[in-house]
Coordinates of C-alpha atoms in Angstrom, one line a residue:
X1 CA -2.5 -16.8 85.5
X2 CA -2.5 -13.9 83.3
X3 CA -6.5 -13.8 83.2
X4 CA -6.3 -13.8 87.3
X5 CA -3.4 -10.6 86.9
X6 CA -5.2 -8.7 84.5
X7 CA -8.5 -9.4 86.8
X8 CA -6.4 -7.8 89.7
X9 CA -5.3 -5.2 87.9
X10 CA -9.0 -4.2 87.2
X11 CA -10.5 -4.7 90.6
X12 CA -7.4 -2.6 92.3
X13 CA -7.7 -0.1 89.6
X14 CA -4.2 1.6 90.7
X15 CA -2.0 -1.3 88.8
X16 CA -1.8 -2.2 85.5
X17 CA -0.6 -5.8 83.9
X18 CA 2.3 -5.8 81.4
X19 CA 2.2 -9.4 80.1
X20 CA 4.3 -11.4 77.2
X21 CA 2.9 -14.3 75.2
X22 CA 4.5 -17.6 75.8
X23 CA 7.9 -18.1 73.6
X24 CA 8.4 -18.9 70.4
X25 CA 5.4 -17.9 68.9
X26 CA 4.8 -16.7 65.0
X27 CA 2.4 -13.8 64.4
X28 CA -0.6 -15.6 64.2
X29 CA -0.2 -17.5 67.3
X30 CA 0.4 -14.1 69.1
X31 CA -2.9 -12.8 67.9
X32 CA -4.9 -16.1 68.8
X33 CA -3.6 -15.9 72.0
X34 CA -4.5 -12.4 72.8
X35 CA -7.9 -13.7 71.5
X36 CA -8.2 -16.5 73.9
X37 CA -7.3 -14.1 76.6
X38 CA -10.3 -12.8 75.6
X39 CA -9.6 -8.9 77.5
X40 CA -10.2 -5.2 76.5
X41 CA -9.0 -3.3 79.9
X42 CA -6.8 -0.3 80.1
X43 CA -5.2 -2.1 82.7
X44 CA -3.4 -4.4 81.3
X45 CA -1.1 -5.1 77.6
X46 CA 0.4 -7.8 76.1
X47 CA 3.6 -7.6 74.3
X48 CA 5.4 -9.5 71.3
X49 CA 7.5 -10.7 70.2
X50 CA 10.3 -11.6 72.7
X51 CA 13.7 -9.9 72.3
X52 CA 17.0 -11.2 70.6
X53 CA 19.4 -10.2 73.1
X54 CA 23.3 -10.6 73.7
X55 CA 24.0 -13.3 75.8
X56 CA 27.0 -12.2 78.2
X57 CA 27.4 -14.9 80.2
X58 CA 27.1 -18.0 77.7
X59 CA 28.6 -16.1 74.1
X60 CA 25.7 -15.6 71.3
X61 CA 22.3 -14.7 71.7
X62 CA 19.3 -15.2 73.8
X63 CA 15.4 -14.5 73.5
X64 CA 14.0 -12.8 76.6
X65 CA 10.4 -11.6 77.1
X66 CA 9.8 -7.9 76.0
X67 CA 8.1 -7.2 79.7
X68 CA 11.1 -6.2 81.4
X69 CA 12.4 -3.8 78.8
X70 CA 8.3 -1.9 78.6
X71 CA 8.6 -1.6 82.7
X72 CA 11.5 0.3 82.2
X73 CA 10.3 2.5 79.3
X74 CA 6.9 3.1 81.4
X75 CA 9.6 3.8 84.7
X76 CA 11.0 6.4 82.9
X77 CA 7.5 8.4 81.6
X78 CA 5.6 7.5 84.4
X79 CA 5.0 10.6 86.7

């Protein structure tokens, strides 16, 4: 799925791809799979790791993927 957004992304060239890795990955994992994704495009990033976060609802903590929080922090610089 991400190969086929980041493909998109390219072809529309007005869109760009902000992707996460798949939880609960170490370092090393994050880096293979950035290799197996096998791009170099300026239209697309992939972010780690995922985010310790407050959990509200439940008490504790949660992980939640980092993509949410980067489309806000591009939201607010993006002209």
């Amino acid at each position: 799925v991400q190969e086929a957004i980041i493909t998109h992304c390219e072809q529309s060239r007005y869109r760009f791809a902000i992707l996460d890795t798949p939880p609960g990955m170490t370092p090393d994992e994050a880096r293979e799979w950035r290799t197996y994704l096998n791009f170099d495009s300026s239209y697309a990033a992939l972010y780690y790791p995922w985010l310790e976060v407050a959990d509200l609802a439940q008490g504790g903590t949660k992980l939640v993927p980092p993509s949410g929080h980067l489309a806000g922090a591009y939201n607010s610089v993006d002209a």
